[in-house]
PDB file of C-alpha atoms in Angstrom:
ATOM      1  CA  UNK E   1     -29.392-154.386 -43.544  1.00 45.00           C
ATOM      2  CA  UNK E   2     -31.244-155.600 -40.633  1.00 46.00           C
ATOM      3  CA  UNK E   3     -31.120-158.770 -38.955  1.00 48.00           C
ATOM      4  CA  UNK E   4     -34.318-159.138 -37.102  1.00 52.00           C
ATOM      5  CA  UNK E   5     -33.387-162.357 -35.106  1.00 54.00           C
ATOM      6  CA  UNK E   6     -34.777-162.415 -31.597  1.00 54.00           C
ATOM      7  CA  UNK E   7     -36.711-159.289 -32.139  1.00 47.00           C
ATOM      8  CA  UNK E   8     -39.667-161.017 -33.515  1.00 44.00           C
ATOM      9  CA  UNK E   9     -43.018-161.809 -31.877  1.00 41.00           C
ATOM     10  CA  UNK E  10     -42.631-164.626 -29.247  1.00 41.00           C
ATOM     11  CA  UNK E  11     -44.109-168.037 -30.413  1.00 39.00           C
ATOM     12  CA  UNK E  12     -47.000-169.825 -28.984  1.00 38.00           C
ATOM     13  CA  UNK E  13     -44.705-171.308 -26.243  1.00 39.00           C
ATOM     14  CA  UNK E  14     -44.973-168.015 -24.552  1.00 40.00           C
ATOM     15  CA  UNK E  15     -48.709-168.108 -24.055  1.00 37.00           C
ATOM     16  CA  UNK E  16     -49.412-168.406 -20.259  1.00 38.00           C
ATOM     17  CA  UNK E  17     -49.188-172.089 -19.308  1.00 39.00           C
ATOM     18  CA  UNK E  18     -52.114-171.631 -16.860  1.00 42.00           C
ATOM     19  CA  UNK E  19     -54.429-171.277 -19.586  1.00 41.00           C
ATOM     20  CA  UNK E  20     -53.523-173.956 -22.079  1.00 44.00           C
ATOM     21  CA  UNK E  21     -56.935-174.077 -23.768  1.00 41.00           C
ATOM     22  CA  UNK E  22     -57.303-170.373 -23.792  1.00 46.00           C
ATOM     23  CA  UNK E  23     -58.212-168.316 -26.805  1.00 49.00           C
ATOM     24  CA  UNK E  24     -56.062-165.646 -28.003  1.00 47.00           C
ATOM     25  CA  UNK E  25     -57.877-163.038 -30.218  1.00 55.00           C
ATOM     26  CA  UNK E  26     -60.307-165.733 -30.994  1.00 65.00           C
ATOM     27  CA  UNK E  27     -57.677-168.292 -31.912  1.00 70.00           C
ATOM     28  CA  UNK E  28     -55.757-171.199 -30.188  1.00 81.00           C
ATOM     29  CA  UNK E  29     -51.965-170.632 -29.472  1.00 80.00           C
ATOM     30  CA  UNK E  30     -50.995-172.764 -32.357  1.00 84.00           C
ATOM     31  CA  UNK E  31     -53.406-170.902 -34.941  1.00 87.00           C
ATOM     32  CA  UNK E  32     -52.102-167.467 -33.600  1.00 86.00           C
ATOM     33  CA  UNK E  33     -48.502-168.600 -33.985  1.00 88.00           C
ATOM     34  CA  UNK E  34     -48.949-169.706 -37.501  1.00 91.00           C
ATOM     35  CA  UNK E  35     -50.910-166.500 -38.303  1.00 91.00           C
ATOM     36  CA  UNK E  36     -48.018-164.511 -37.177  1.00 90.00           C
ATOM     37  CA  UNK E  37     -45.498-166.564 -38.935  1.00 93.00           C
ATOM     38  CA  UNK E  38     -47.663-166.291 -42.153  1.00 95.00           C
ATOM     39  CA  UNK E  39     -48.165-162.608 -41.739  1.00 95.00           C
ATOM     40  CA  UNK E  40     -44.482-162.088 -41.349  1.00 95.00           C
ATOM     41  CA  UNK E  41     -43.834-163.878 -44.803  1.00 96.00           C
ATOM     42  CA  UNK E  42     -46.753-161.900 -46.530  1.00 97.00           C
ATOM     43  CA  UNK E  43     -45.234-158.549 -45.362  1.00 96.00           C
ATOM     44  CA  UNK E  44     -41.765-159.778 -46.582  1.00 96.00           C
ATOM     45  CA  UNK E  45     -42.866-160.842 -49.982  1.00 97.00           C
ATOM     46  CA  UNK E  46     -44.862-157.576 -50.464  1.00 97.00           C
ATOM     47  CA  UNK E  47     -41.702-155.564 -49.345  1.00 96.00           C
ATOM     48  CA  UNK E  48     -39.527-157.667 -51.702  1.00 96.00           C
ATOM     49  CA  UNK E  49     -42.095-157.104 -54.535  1.00 96.00           C
ATOM     50  CA  UNK E  50     -41.882-153.394 -54.191  1.00 95.00           C
ATOM     51  CA  UNK E  51     -38.052-153.575 -53.918  1.00 94.00           C
ATOM     52  CA  UNK E  52     -38.002-155.653 -57.126  1.00 94.00           C
ATOM     53  CA  UNK E  53     -40.108-152.973 -58.808  1.00 94.00           C
ATOM     54  CA  UNK E  54     -37.556-150.317 -57.737  1.00 92.00           C
ATOM     55  CA  UNK E  55     -34.593-152.244 -58.836  1.00 91.00           C
ATOM     56  CA  UNK E  56     -36.025-152.717 -62.318  1.00 92.00           C
ATOM     57  CA  UNK E  57     -36.366-148.966 -62.426  1.00 88.00           C
ATOM     58  CA  UNK E  58     -32.807-148.484 -61.570  1.00 87.00           C
ATOM     59  CA  UNK E  59     -31.713-151.087 -64.120  1.00 88.00           C
ATOM     60  CA  UNK E  60     -33.612-149.483 -66.948  1.00 86.00           C
ATOM     61  CA  UNK E  61     -32.907-145.817 -66.046  1.00 80.00           C
ATOM     62  CA  UNK E  62     -29.445-145.718 -67.812  1.00 77.00           C
ATOM     63  CA  UNK E  63     -30.002-142.144 -68.841  1.00 77.00           C
ATOM     64  CA  UNK E  64     -31.010-139.024 -66.752  1.00 72.00           C
ATOM     65  CA  UNK E  65     -34.728-138.374 -66.585  1.00 73.00           C
ATOM     66  CA  UNK E  66     -35.888-135.308 -68.599  1.00 72.00           C
ATOM     67  CA  UNK E  67     -36.807-133.587 -65.301  1.00 68.00           C
ATOM     68  CA  UNK E  68     -33.266-133.859 -64.032  1.00 66.00           C
ATOM     69  CA  UNK E  69     -31.625-133.225 -67.419  1.00 62.00           C
ATOM     70  CA  UNK E  70     -33.850-129.874 -67.931  1.00 62.00           C
ATOM     71  CA  UNK E  71     -33.166-128.441 -64.533  1.00 65.00           C
ATOM     72  CA  UNK E  72     -29.649-129.249 -64.567  1.00 64.00           C
ATOM     73  CA  UNK E  73     -29.846-130.818 -61.080  1.00 71.00           C
ATOM     74  CA  UNK E  74     -27.318-133.576 -61.451  1.00 73.00           C
ATOM     75  CA  UNK E  75     -24.598-134.053 -64.241  1.00 78.00           C
ATOM     76  CA  UNK E  76     -24.411-137.372 -66.090  1.00 79.00           C
ATOM     77  CA  UNK E  77     -21.400-138.686 -64.004  1.00 81.00           C
ATOM     78  CA  UNK E  78     -23.151-138.037 -60.726  1.00 82.00           C
ATOM     79  CA  UNK E  79     -26.480-139.691 -61.883  1.00 82.00           C
ATOM     80  CA  UNK E  80     -24.580-142.759 -62.993  1.00 85.00           C
ATOM     81  CA  UNK E  81     -22.763-143.055 -59.788  1.00 89.00           C
ATOM     82  CA  UNK E  82     -25.984-142.652 -57.768  1.00 88.00           C
ATOM     83  CA  UNK E  83     -27.872-145.267 -59.905  1.00 88.00           C
ATOM     84  CA  UNK E  84     -25.086-147.763 -59.532  1.00 91.00           C
ATOM     85  CA  UNK E  85     -24.897-147.396 -55.924  1.00 94.00           C
ATOM     86  CA  UNK E  86     -28.619-147.646 -55.293  1.00 93.00           C
ATOM     87  CA  UNK E  87     -28.587-150.748 -57.485  1.00 93.00           C
ATOM     88  CA  UNK E  88     -25.925-152.455 -55.363  1.00 94.00           C
ATOM     89  CA  UNK E  89     -27.657-151.536 -52.173  1.00 95.00           C
ATOM     90  CA  UNK E  90     -30.834-152.937 -53.637  1.00 94.00           C
ATOM     91  CA  UNK E  91     -29.534-156.255 -54.376  1.00 94.00           C
ATOM     92  CA  UNK E  92     -27.702-156.326 -50.961  1.00 96.00           C
ATOM     93  CA  UNK E  93     -31.106-155.550 -49.457  1.00 94.00           C
ATOM     94  CA  UNK E  94     -32.795-158.289 -51.112  1.00 95.00           C
ATOM     95  CA  UNK E  95     -30.223-161.021 -49.889  1.00 96.00           C
ATOM     96  CA  UNK E  96     -29.854-159.503 -46.256  1.00 96.00           C
ATOM     97  CA  UNK E  97     -33.628-159.341 -46.056  1.00 95.00           C
ATOM     98  CA  UNK E  98     -33.893-162.997 -47.202  1.00 96.00           C
ATOM     99  CA  UNK E  99     -31.466-164.148 -44.593  1.00 96.00           C
ATOM    100  CA  UNK E 100     -33.400-162.274 -41.887  1.00 95.00           C
ATOM    101  CA  UNK E 101     -36.685-163.617 -42.809  1.00 96.00           C
ATOM    102  CA  UNK E 102     -35.286-167.221 -42.886  1.00 96.00           C
ATOM    103  CA  UNK E 103     -33.329-166.642 -39.508  1.00 96.00           C
ATOM    104  CA  UNK E 104     -36.416-165.420 -37.786  1.00 95.00           C
ATOM    105  CA  UNK E 105     -38.567-168.229 -39.190  1.00 95.00           C
ATOM    106  CA  UNK E 106     -36.185-170.890 -37.922  1.00 95.00           C
ATOM    107  CA  UNK E 107     -35.970-169.027 -34.480  1.00 94.00           C
ATOM    108  CA  UNK E 108     -39.669-169.434 -34.156  1.00 93.00           C
ATOM    109  CA  UNK E 109     -39.879-172.765 -35.519  1.00 94.00           C
ATOM    110  CA  UNK E 110     -37.188-174.270 -33.353  1.00 93.00           C
ATOM    111  CA  UNK E 111     -38.156-172.488 -30.243  1.00 91.00           C
ATOM    112  CA  UNK E 112     -35.376-170.077 -30.032  1.00 92.00           C
ATOM    113  CA  UNK E 113     -37.154-167.551 -27.853  1.00 92.00           C
ATOM    114  CA  UNK E 114     -38.387-169.959 -25.271  1.00 92.00           C
ATOM    115  CA  UNK E 115     -34.935-171.524 -25.133  1.00 94.00           C
ATOM    116  CA  UNK E 116     -33.257-168.098 -24.675  1.00 94.00           C
ATOM    117  CA  UNK E 117     -35.855-167.074 -22.033  1.00 92.00           C
ATOM    118  CA  UNK E 118     -35.092-170.357 -20.001  1.00 92.00           C
ATOM    119  CA  UNK E 119     -31.352-169.974 -20.499  1.00 93.00           C
ATOM    120  CA  UNK E 120     -31.728-166.434 -18.995  1.00 92.00           C
ATOM    121  CA  UNK E 121     -33.272-167.665 -15.916  1.00 89.00           C
ATOM    122  CA  UNK E 122     -30.447-170.469 -15.655  1.00 89.00           C
ATOM    123  CA  UNK E 123     -27.980-167.700 -16.115  1.00 90.00           C
ATOM    124  CA  UNK E 124     -29.353-165.798 -13.385  1.00 87.00           C
ATOM    125  CA  UNK E 125     -29.657-168.560 -10.860  1.00 86.00           C
ATOM    126  CA  UNK E 126     -26.784-170.796 -11.618  1.00 85.00           C
ATOM    127  CA  UNK E 127     -24.148-168.473 -13.140  1.00 82.00           C
ATOM    128  CA  UNK E 128     -24.747-165.172 -11.387  1.00 79.00           C
ATOM    129  CA  UNK E 129     -25.897-166.908  -8.042  1.00 76.00           C
ATOM    130  CA  UNK E 130     -28.927-164.672  -7.694  1.00 76.00           C
ATOM    131  CA  UNK E 131     -31.921-166.166  -5.963  1.00 72.00           C
ATOM    132  CA  UNK E 132     -35.398-164.153  -6.100  1.00 67.00           C
ATOM    133  CA  UNK E 133     -38.829-165.280  -4.862  1.00 68.00           C
ATOM    134  CA  UNK E 134     -39.833-165.412  -8.744  1.00 69.00           C
ATOM    135  CA  UNK E 135     -41.688-162.101  -8.242  1.00 78.00           C
ATOM    136  CA  UNK E 136     -41.777-158.940 -10.206  1.00 84.00           C
ATOM    137  CA  UNK E 137     -37.985-158.251  -9.586  1.00 85.00           C
ATOM    138  CA  UNK E 138     -37.034-161.598 -10.857  1.00 85.00           C
ATOM    139  CA  UNK E 139     -39.134-161.015 -14.025  1.00 87.00           C
ATOM    140  CA  UNK E 140     -37.337-157.750 -14.488  1.00 90.00           C
ATOM    141  CA  UNK E 141     -33.920-159.067 -14.152  1.00 90.00           C
ATOM    142  CA  UNK E 142     -34.729-162.035 -16.371  1.00 91.00           C
ATOM    143  CA  UNK E 143     -36.389-159.873 -19.000  1.00 92.00           C
ATOM    144  CA  UNK E 144     -33.257-157.699 -19.167  1.00 93.00           C
ATOM    145  CA  UNK E 145     -30.951-160.558 -19.497  1.00 93.00           C
ATOM    146  CA  UNK E 146     -33.129-161.908 -22.132  1.00 94.00           C
ATOM    147  CA  UNK E 147     -32.952-158.669 -24.022  1.00 94.00           C
ATOM    148  CA  UNK E 148     -29.129-158.415 -23.701  1.00 93.00           C
ATOM    149  CA  UNK E 149     -28.734-161.902 -25.077  1.00 94.00           C
ATOM    150  CA  UNK E 150     -31.000-161.282 -27.946  1.00 94.00           C
ATOM    151  CA  UNK E 151     -28.991-158.138 -28.711  1.00 92.00           C
ATOM    152  CA  UNK E 152     -25.820-159.919 -28.650  1.00 93.00           C
ATOM    153  CA  UNK E 153     -27.162-162.638 -30.961  1.00 94.00           C
ATOM    154  CA  UNK E 154     -28.525-159.914 -33.530  1.00 93.00           C
ATOM    155  CA  UNK E 155     -25.110-158.223 -33.546  1.00 92.00           C
ATOM    156  CA  UNK E 156     -23.231-161.399 -34.006  1.00 93.00           C
ATOM    157  CA  UNK E 157     -25.460-162.835 -36.707  1.00 94.00           C
ATOM    158  CA  UNK E 158     -25.588-159.405 -38.489  1.00 93.00           C
ATOM    159  CA  UNK E 159     -21.790-158.827 -38.322  1.00 94.00           C
ATOM    160  CA  UNK E 160     -20.928-160.312 -41.774  1.00 95.00           C
ATOM    161  CA  UNK E 161     -23.670-158.354 -43.459  1.00 95.00           C
ATOM    162  CA  UNK E 162     -22.389-155.174 -41.931  1.00 95.00           C
ATOM    163  CA  UNK E 163     -18.811-155.805 -42.769  1.00 95.00           C
ATOM    164  CA  UNK E 164     -19.751-156.654 -46.464  1.00 96.00           C
ATOM    165  CA  UNK E 165     -21.918-153.469 -46.455  1.00 94.00           C
ATOM    166  CA  UNK E 166     -19.258-150.995 -45.045  1.00 93.00           C
ATOM    167  CA  UNK E 167     -16.113-152.551 -46.690  1.00 93.00           C
ATOM    168  CA  UNK E 168     -17.434-153.891 -49.935  1.00 94.00           C
ATOM    169  CA  UNK E 169     -20.247-151.838 -51.073  1.00 94.00           C
ATOM    170  CA  UNK E 170     -19.404-148.651 -49.542  1.00 93.00           C
ATOM    171  CA  UNK E 171     -15.829-148.941 -50.252  1.00 92.00           C
ATOM    172  CA  UNK E 172     -16.590-149.743 -53.932  1.00 91.00           C
ATOM    173  CA  UNK E 173     -18.447-146.531 -54.391  1.00 91.00           C
ATOM    174  CA  UNK E 174     -16.012-144.347 -52.178  1.00 86.00           C
ATOM    175  CA  UNK E 175     -18.387-143.660 -49.341  1.00 88.00           C
ATOM    176  CA  UNK E 176     -16.411-145.655 -46.662  1.00 88.00           C
ATOM    177  CA  UNK E 177     -14.192-143.604 -44.205  1.00 85.00           C
ATOM    178  CA  UNK E 178     -14.159-146.413 -41.529  1.00 87.00           C
ATOM    179  CA  UNK E 179     -11.235-148.525 -40.471  1.00 90.00           C
ATOM    180  CA  UNK E 180     -11.806-151.918 -39.257  1.00 91.00           C
ATOM    181  CA  UNK E 181     -10.793-150.784 -35.820  1.00 91.00           C
ATOM    182  CA  UNK E 182     -13.184-147.918 -35.906  1.00 90.00           C
ATOM    183  CA  UNK E 183     -15.988-150.300 -37.082  1.00 92.00           C
ATOM    184  CA  UNK E 184     -15.302-152.776 -34.303  1.00 92.00           C
ATOM    185  CA  UNK E 185     -15.362-149.793 -31.681  1.00 91.00           C
ATOM    186  CA  UNK E 186     -18.452-148.530 -33.130  1.00 90.00           C
ATOM    187  CA  UNK E 187     -20.222-151.701 -32.827  1.00 90.00           C
ATOM    188  CA  UNK E 188     -19.243-152.046 -29.201  1.00 91.00           C
ATOM    189  CA  UNK E 189     -20.240-148.645 -28.316  1.00 90.00           C
ATOM    190  CA  UNK E 190     -23.590-149.356 -30.059  1.00 89.00           C
ATOM    191  CA  UNK E 191     -24.257-152.352 -27.954  1.00 90.00           C
ATOM    192  CA  UNK E 192     -23.095-150.567 -24.860  1.00 91.00           C
ATOM    193  CA  UNK E 193     -25.473-147.608 -25.499  1.00 90.00           C
ATOM    194  CA  UNK E 194     -28.402-149.923 -26.574  1.00 89.00           C
ATOM    195  CA  UNK E 195     -27.923-151.898 -23.275  1.00 91.00           C
ATOM    196  CA  UNK E 196     -27.890-148.762 -21.136  1.00 91.00           C
ATOM    197  CA  UNK E 197     -30.878-147.371 -22.659  1.00 90.00           C
ATOM    198  CA  UNK E 198     -32.923-150.682 -22.783  1.00 91.00           C
ATOM    199  CA  UNK E 199     -32.356-151.697 -19.286  1.00 93.00           C
ATOM    200  CA  UNK E 200     -34.185-148.777 -17.539  1.00 93.00           C
ATOM    201  CA  UNK E 201     -36.855-148.718 -20.148  1.00 93.00           C
ATOM    202  CA  UNK E 202     -37.671-152.383 -20.028  1.00 93.00           C
ATOM    203  CA  UNK E 203     -37.570-152.348 -16.225  1.00 93.00           C
ATOM    204  CA  UNK E 204     -39.920-149.508 -15.829  1.00 94.00           C
ATOM    205  CA  UNK E 205     -42.265-150.805 -18.563  1.00 93.00           C
ATOM    206  CA  UNK E 206     -42.507-154.311 -16.788  1.00 92.00           C
ATOM    207  CA  UNK E 207     -42.939-152.603 -13.505  1.00 92.00           C
ATOM    208  CA  UNK E 208     -45.897-150.396 -15.212  1.00 92.00           C
ATOM    209  CA  UNK E 209     -47.604-153.480 -16.453  1.00 89.00           C
ATOM    210  CA  UNK E 210     -47.333-155.296 -13.019  1.00 89.00           C
ATOM    211  CA  UNK E 211     -49.132-152.342 -11.091  1.00 89.00           C
ATOM    212  CA  UNK E 212     -51.144-150.989 -13.823  1.00 86.00           C
ATOM    213  CA  UNK E 213     -54.148-153.050 -13.400  1.00 85.00           C
ATOM    214  CA  UNK E 214     -56.955-152.980 -16.031  1.00 86.00           C
ATOM    215  CA  UNK E 215     -55.509-149.809 -17.570  1.00 87.00           C
ATOM    216  CA  UNK E 216     -51.825-151.015 -17.948  1.00 88.00           C
ATOM    217  CA  UNK E 217     -52.109-150.819 -21.590  1.00 90.00           C
ATOM    218  CA  UNK E 218     -52.801-146.934 -21.399  1.00 93.00           C
ATOM    219  CA  UNK E 219     -50.150-146.454 -18.970  1.00 92.00           C
ATOM    220  CA  UNK E 220     -47.582-148.368 -20.955  1.00 92.00           C
ATOM    221  CA  UNK E 221     -48.611-146.471 -24.099  1.00 94.00           C
ATOM    222  CA  UNK E 222     -48.167-143.107 -22.389  1.00 95.00           C
ATOM    223  CA  UNK E 223     -44.710-144.330 -20.998  1.00 94.00           C
ATOM    224  CA  UNK E 224     -43.684-145.401 -24.539  1.00 93.00           C
ATOM    225  CA  UNK E 225     -44.658-142.024 -26.028  1.00 95.00           C
ATOM    226  CA  UNK E 226     -42.815-140.180 -23.282  1.00 94.00           C
ATOM    227  CA  UNK E 227     -39.729-142.390 -23.900  1.00 93.00           C
ATOM    228  CA  UNK E 228     -39.857-141.638 -27.627  1.00 92.00           C
ATOM    229  CA  UNK E 229     -40.094-137.991 -27.252  1.00 93.00           C
ATOM    230  CA  UNK E 230     -37.254-138.092 -24.600  1.00 91.00           C
ATOM    231  CA  UNK E 231     -34.886-139.974 -26.918  1.00 90.00           C
ATOM    232  CA  UNK E 232     -35.784-137.554 -29.797  1.00 89.00           C
ATOM    233  CA  UNK E 233     -34.729-134.571 -27.527  1.00 87.00           C
ATOM    234  CA  UNK E 234     -31.348-136.171 -26.315  1.00 84.00           C
ATOM    235  CA  UNK E 235     -30.393-137.945 -29.426  1.00 81.00           C
ATOM    236  CA  UNK E 236     -28.731-135.127 -31.258  1.00 79.00           C
ATOM    237  CA  UNK E 237     -26.818-133.759 -28.211  1.00 77.00           C
ATOM    238  CA  UNK E 238     -25.830-136.854 -26.232  1.00 78.00           C
ATOM    239  CA  UNK E 239     -26.182-140.084 -28.349  1.00 79.00           C
ATOM    240  CA  UNK E 240     -25.244-139.108 -31.967  1.00 77.00           C
ATOM    241  CA  UNK E 241     -21.925-137.532 -30.766  1.00 78.00           C
ATOM    242  CA  UNK E 242     -20.850-140.934 -29.460  1.00 74.00           C
ATOM    243  CA  UNK E 243     -20.613-142.456 -32.837  1.00 72.00           C
TER     244      UNK E 243
END
C-alpha cells in the first residue's frame, strides 16, 4: 500500500510566474500539466493490468505447479496459504492503488500543492512569527515546512489502509505481531525519522540548486547519489533498529 498524495509532480501553478507564456519542454504550462496527469494514469493502468494478470494466475493455480511438486520445495498446505495470502494482498493493492491515483488526481486538479505551498508561507510568517527577506533561507524553511505538512497528510490519509493491511489481512493469515499501541508508536517514529532525514537533505539540495549556476543539475545529482549511498550504509545499523 502506498498513498502518493502530495508526493506527485507539482501542477502548472508552480511554473514560475515571471514567464507566464514560457515553453516548458516545448509545451505550455497547461499542456505540460495535462501531459503529466495523463502519463500518471497511463502508468497506473499498465501496472493495474500487470497486477490483474498476476491475480488471475493466483486464482487459477489451485494446485502446486509440477516444478514445486517434483522438487518437494513446498507442501500443499504451505502452497495454499501462500496463494491465498498473495491473492488477498493483490486485491487490497488494487483498491489502495486506485484510491491513491484518484487522490493524487484530485490534489492536482484542485490545486492542493499550490495551496499547501502558500499555507506553508502563511504558517511561517503568521503562526511562527518568522520574518525573512524572502531569499534562499526563506525558501529553505518554507520548503521544509511544505514537506512536513505533505508527510503528515500522507500519513493521515494512508492510515486506514495501513490499519486494514496490518490488522485485517496480516491478522487473517497469522502474520501480524503488532498491537495497536506498537502500530501507533511505529508510525510516529517513522514520521520523526523521515522528518529528521528530510530536513537536512532538502535544505542542502535547495542550497546547491541556488549556488550551482548552470551546472546545478550535475551537483544535485552527485549529492543525491552520495545521500543514497550514505543511507544504504547507515540503514541496517542505525535506522532499521529503531522499528
